[in-house]
Coordinates of C-alpha atoms in Angstrom, one line a residue:
Chain A
E1 CA 29.7 -32.4 -45.8
A2 CA 31.0 -35.8 -47.5
Q3 CA 27.7 -37.3 -49.3
V4 CA 26.4 -38.9 -52.7
T5 CA 24.0 -36.7 -54.2
Q6 CA 21.2 -37.6 -56.9
N7 CA 19.3 -35.7 -59.2
P8 CA 16.5 -35.6 -59.8
R9 CA 14.8 -37.5 -57.0
Y10 CA 11.6 -38.5 -58.6
L11 CA 10.7 -38.3 -62.3
I12 CA 7.8 -39.7 -64.2
T13 CA 8.5 -40.4 -67.9
V14 CA 7.3 -41.9 -71.2
T15 CA 8.4 -44.8 -72.6
G16 CA 11.3 -44.1 -74.9
K17 CA 12.3 -40.6 -73.9
K18 CA 15.9 -40.4 -73.3
L19 CA 16.8 -39.4 -69.6
T20 CA 19.7 -39.2 -67.4
V21 CA 19.9 -39.7 -63.7
T22 CA 23.1 -37.8 -62.3
C23 CA 25.2 -39.1 -59.3
S24 CA 28.1 -36.9 -57.9
Q25 CA 30.2 -37.6 -54.8
N26 CA 32.6 -35.3 -53.1
M27 CA 34.9 -37.9 -50.9
N28 CA 37.2 -38.5 -53.7
H29 CA 35.9 -42.0 -54.0
E30 CA 37.3 -44.5 -56.9
Y31 CA 34.3 -46.8 -56.8
M32 CA 30.7 -45.6 -58.1
S33 CA 27.7 -48.0 -58.7
W34 CA 24.4 -47.8 -59.6
Y35 CA 21.6 -50.6 -58.0
R36 CA 18.0 -50.7 -58.7
Q37 CA 15.6 -51.7 -55.8
D38 CA 12.4 -53.5 -56.5
P39 CA 10.0 -54.8 -54.0
G40 CA 11.0 -58.4 -52.9
L41 CA 14.1 -58.4 -55.2
G42 CA 16.2 -56.4 -52.7
L43 CA 19.3 -54.4 -54.4
R44 CA 20.6 -55.3 -57.9
Q45 CA 23.6 -54.0 -59.2
I46 CA 23.4 -52.3 -62.7
Y47 CA 26.6 -50.8 -63.5
Y48 CA 30.0 -49.8 -61.5
S49 CA 33.0 -47.9 -62.2
M50 CA 36.6 -48.9 -60.8
N51 CA 38.0 -45.4 -61.6
V52 CA 37.7 -42.9 -64.5
E53 CA 36.8 -44.5 -68.0
V54 CA 36.6 -48.0 -66.2
T55 CA 32.9 -49.5 -66.1
D56 CA 31.7 -52.9 -66.0
K57 CA 28.5 -54.7 -66.0
G58 CA 26.4 -55.8 -62.7
D59 CA 23.9 -58.2 -62.8
V60 CA 21.0 -56.0 -64.4
P61 CA 22.6 -53.8 -67.3
E62 CA 20.2 -54.5 -70.1
G63 CA 18.6 -51.0 -70.9
Y64 CA 21.1 -48.8 -69.3
K65 CA 24.4 -47.0 -70.2
V66 CA 26.8 -45.0 -67.7
S67 CA 30.0 -42.9 -68.5
R68 CA 32.6 -41.8 -65.8
K69 CA 34.3 -39.0 -67.9
E70 CA 35.3 -37.7 -64.0
K71 CA 35.9 -39.2 -60.7
R72 CA 33.3 -37.0 -58.7
N73 CA 30.3 -38.2 -61.3
F74 CA 28.5 -41.4 -62.6
P75 CA 25.5 -40.9 -64.5
L76 CA 23.0 -43.5 -65.6
I77 CA 21.5 -43.2 -68.9
L78 CA 18.0 -44.8 -70.0
E79 CA 18.4 -44.4 -73.9
S80 CA 14.9 -45.8 -74.1
P81 CA 13.1 -46.1 -71.3
S82 CA 10.5 -48.8 -70.8
P83 CA 7.9 -49.4 -68.0
N84 CA 9.8 -52.4 -66.5
Q85 CA 12.3 -50.1 -65.5
T86 CA 10.1 -48.5 -63.2
S87 CA 12.3 -48.9 -59.9
L88 CA 14.1 -46.9 -57.1
Y89 CA 17.5 -46.3 -58.2
F90 CA 20.7 -45.8 -55.9
C91 CA 23.7 -44.4 -56.7
A92 CA 26.8 -45.6 -54.1
S93 CA 30.3 -44.9 -54.0
S94 CA 33.5 -46.3 -52.0
L95 CA 37.1 -45.6 -51.4
N96 CA 38.0 -48.4 -54.1
G97 CA 36.7 -51.5 -55.2
L98 CA 39.5 -53.7 -54.7
A99 CA 38.9 -57.1 -53.4
S100 CA 42.0 -56.8 -51.4
S101 CA 40.6 -53.9 -49.1
Y102 CA 36.8 -53.6 -49.1
N103 CA 35.3 -50.7 -48.1
E104 CA 32.0 -49.5 -47.1
Q105 CA 29.7 -48.2 -49.6
F106 CA 27.6 -44.8 -49.3
F107 CA 24.7 -44.7 -50.8
G108 CA 22.8 -41.4 -52.5
P109 CA 19.3 -40.6 -51.5
G110 CA 17.8 -42.5 -54.4
T111 CA 15.6 -41.5 -57.7
R112 CA 12.3 -42.9 -57.7
L113 CA 11.6 -43.5 -61.6
T114 CA 8.3 -44.2 -63.2
V115 CA 8.2 -45.0 -66.8
L116 CA 4.3 -45.0 -68.3
Chain B
G1 CA 28.8 -65.4 -59.9
E2 CA 27.8 -65.2 -56.4
N3 CA 24.2 -66.1 -55.1
V4 CA 22.9 -65.0 -51.7
E5 CA 19.7 -66.0 -49.8
Q6 CA 18.5 -64.1 -47.0
H7 CA 16.2 -65.4 -44.2
P8 CA 13.3 -64.6 -43.3
S9 CA 11.8 -62.2 -45.5
T10 CA 9.8 -60.7 -42.6
L11 CA 10.4 -60.8 -38.8
S12 CA 8.5 -59.4 -36.3
V13 CA 9.6 -59.2 -32.4
Q14 CA 8.7 -57.8 -29.2
E15 CA 10.4 -54.8 -27.8
G16 CA 13.3 -56.5 -25.7
D17 CA 13.4 -59.3 -27.5
S18 CA 16.2 -60.6 -30.1
A19 CA 16.3 -60.9 -33.3
V20 CA 18.6 -62.9 -36.0
I21 CA 18.9 -63.0 -39.8
K22 CA 20.7 -65.4 -41.3
C23 CA 22.3 -65.3 -45.0
T24 CA 24.0 -67.8 -46.8
Y25 CA 26.5 -67.5 -50.1
S26 CA 27.7 -69.5 -53.0
D27 CA 31.1 -68.3 -53.8
S28 CA 34.1 -70.2 -51.3
A29 CA 36.2 -67.0 -52.2
S30 CA 34.0 -64.2 -50.7
N31 CA 35.5 -62.7 -47.7
Y32 CA 33.9 -59.8 -46.7
F33 CA 30.2 -59.5 -45.7
P34 CA 28.6 -56.3 -44.7
W35 CA 25.0 -55.7 -43.5
Y36 CA 23.0 -52.8 -44.3
K37 CA 19.9 -51.2 -42.8
Q38 CA 17.3 -49.3 -44.7
E39 CA 14.7 -47.3 -42.8
L40 CA 11.2 -46.7 -44.5
G41 CA 11.8 -44.0 -47.2
K42 CA 15.5 -43.5 -46.4
R43 CA 18.9 -44.7 -48.2
P44 CA 20.9 -47.9 -47.0
Q45 CA 23.5 -47.7 -44.3
L46 CA 26.2 -50.0 -43.6
I47 CA 25.7 -50.8 -39.9
I48 CA 28.2 -53.7 -39.4
D49 CA 30.6 -56.0 -41.6
I50 CA 33.0 -58.5 -41.1
R51 CA 35.9 -60.3 -43.0
S52 CA 36.5 -63.9 -43.3
N53 CA 39.7 -63.9 -40.7
V54 CA 37.3 -63.5 -37.8
G55 CA 34.2 -65.5 -36.8
E56 CA 32.2 -62.9 -35.0
K57 CA 32.1 -59.1 -34.4
K58 CA 30.2 -57.1 -32.3
D59 CA 29.0 -53.1 -32.0
Q60 CA 26.8 -52.8 -28.9
R61 CA 23.4 -54.4 -29.2
I62 CA 24.6 -55.9 -33.0
A63 CA 26.9 -58.6 -33.8
V64 CA 27.6 -60.5 -37.0
T65 CA 28.9 -64.3 -36.9
L66 CA 30.4 -65.8 -39.8
N67 CA 30.9 -69.7 -40.5
K68 CA 32.6 -69.9 -43.7
T69 CA 32.7 -73.7 -43.8
A70 CA 29.0 -73.8 -44.0
K71 CA 28.8 -70.5 -46.1
H72 CA 26.7 -68.6 -43.8
F73 CA 26.5 -65.3 -41.9
S74 CA 24.3 -63.8 -39.3
L75 CA 23.1 -60.5 -37.9
H76 CA 22.1 -60.6 -34.3
I77 CA 20.4 -57.7 -32.6
T78 CA 19.7 -58.0 -28.9
E79 CA 17.4 -56.0 -26.8
T80 CA 15.4 -54.6 -29.8
Q81 CA 13.9 -51.4 -30.0
P82 CA 11.2 -49.6 -32.0
E83 CA 13.9 -47.8 -34.1
D84 CA 15.3 -51.1 -35.3
S85 CA 12.3 -51.4 -37.2
A86 CA 13.8 -51.5 -40.8
V87 CA 14.7 -53.6 -44.0
Y88 CA 18.2 -55.3 -43.2
F89 CA 20.3 -56.5 -46.5
C90 CA 23.3 -58.9 -46.1
A91 CA 25.7 -58.7 -49.3
A92 CA 28.7 -60.8 -50.6
P93 CA 31.1 -59.8 -52.7
S94 CA 32.0 -62.0 -56.2
P95 CA 35.2 -61.6 -58.3
N96 CA 34.7 -59.6 -61.6
E97 CA 33.7 -62.0 -64.4
S98 CA 36.5 -60.6 -66.4
G99 CA 39.0 -61.7 -63.8
G100 CA 40.2 -58.5 -62.6
S101 CA 41.2 -57.6 -58.9
N102 CA 37.8 -55.5 -58.3
Y103 CA 34.3 -57.2 -57.1
K104 CA 30.8 -57.0 -57.6
L105 CA 28.6 -56.7 -54.7
T106 CA 25.5 -58.9 -54.5
F107 CA 22.8 -58.3 -52.1
G108 CA 20.2 -60.5 -50.1
K109 CA 16.5 -59.8 -50.9
G110 CA 16.4 -58.0 -47.4
T111 CA 14.4 -58.6 -44.0
L112 CA 11.6 -56.6 -42.9
L113 CA 12.4 -56.5 -39.0
T114 CA 9.5 -55.0 -37.3
V115 CA 9.8 -54.3 -33.3
N116 CA 6.6 -54.3 -31.5
P117 CA 6.4 -51.8 -28.5

C-alpha cells in the first residue's frame, strides 16, 4: 500500500532533550516536506527536500534540522526542544517539487508532540 | 514570498445548502492552487486542484474557480452533506527563495465547515 508513515505518533518530552521524528514513504517520491499545524495558524512548512541530499528551509525552520540521506526517509530533528515547539507535525511527499509540474502532496498520519 | 489569506475561518450551513470558501494570494507567478480537506483527527487530503490555464474545474459536488486577475480562487461545495464537515485548506506555491526551479507551498489558515443535518 502506497503510504507515508511517521513515528512516533505521540510524544511527550521535556525541554532540551533531543528527539527525532521519522518519516518514510514507499512511493519513490522525490519531494518530501515537514509541516507543523497549530490552532488558527494552518499548516506551516518547516523544511523540504527536493531529493537526496537536497534540503531547504520553509517558513518556520528555526529550532529544527532535517536530513535526506535516502530517498524514502526524511527525519525531523529537534536538537533542543522548547515548549513553543509543542505542535502537530505532518510529513508529506509528492512525486517531485518542480514548479513545472505540480503534484499532489500525500500526508503522513501526524505526530503530536508536547514539550514540557 | 507568498501570502495566502483564507475566508471565512468558520462556516456553518444546513445540509443541502451550498458552501463557498475563498482564498486570495499575493504572488502573481503562482499557477497551481490545491484544496485539502482535513477531517477531525485525520491527515489533510487533496480534494481538488486547479492550474492557471483554466478558470474552473468540477468534480461531482465540488468545484474550484480561479480569477488570476484578482488573484483569488474559491472552493464551492453544492448539496452539502454532514460528511463534508471538516477543515478545508487552500494553498498556493511560491518560488524557492534561492531562485531554483522548485517551489514552496503556502497554506491558508483553514476554514472549519460544519454541515448541520
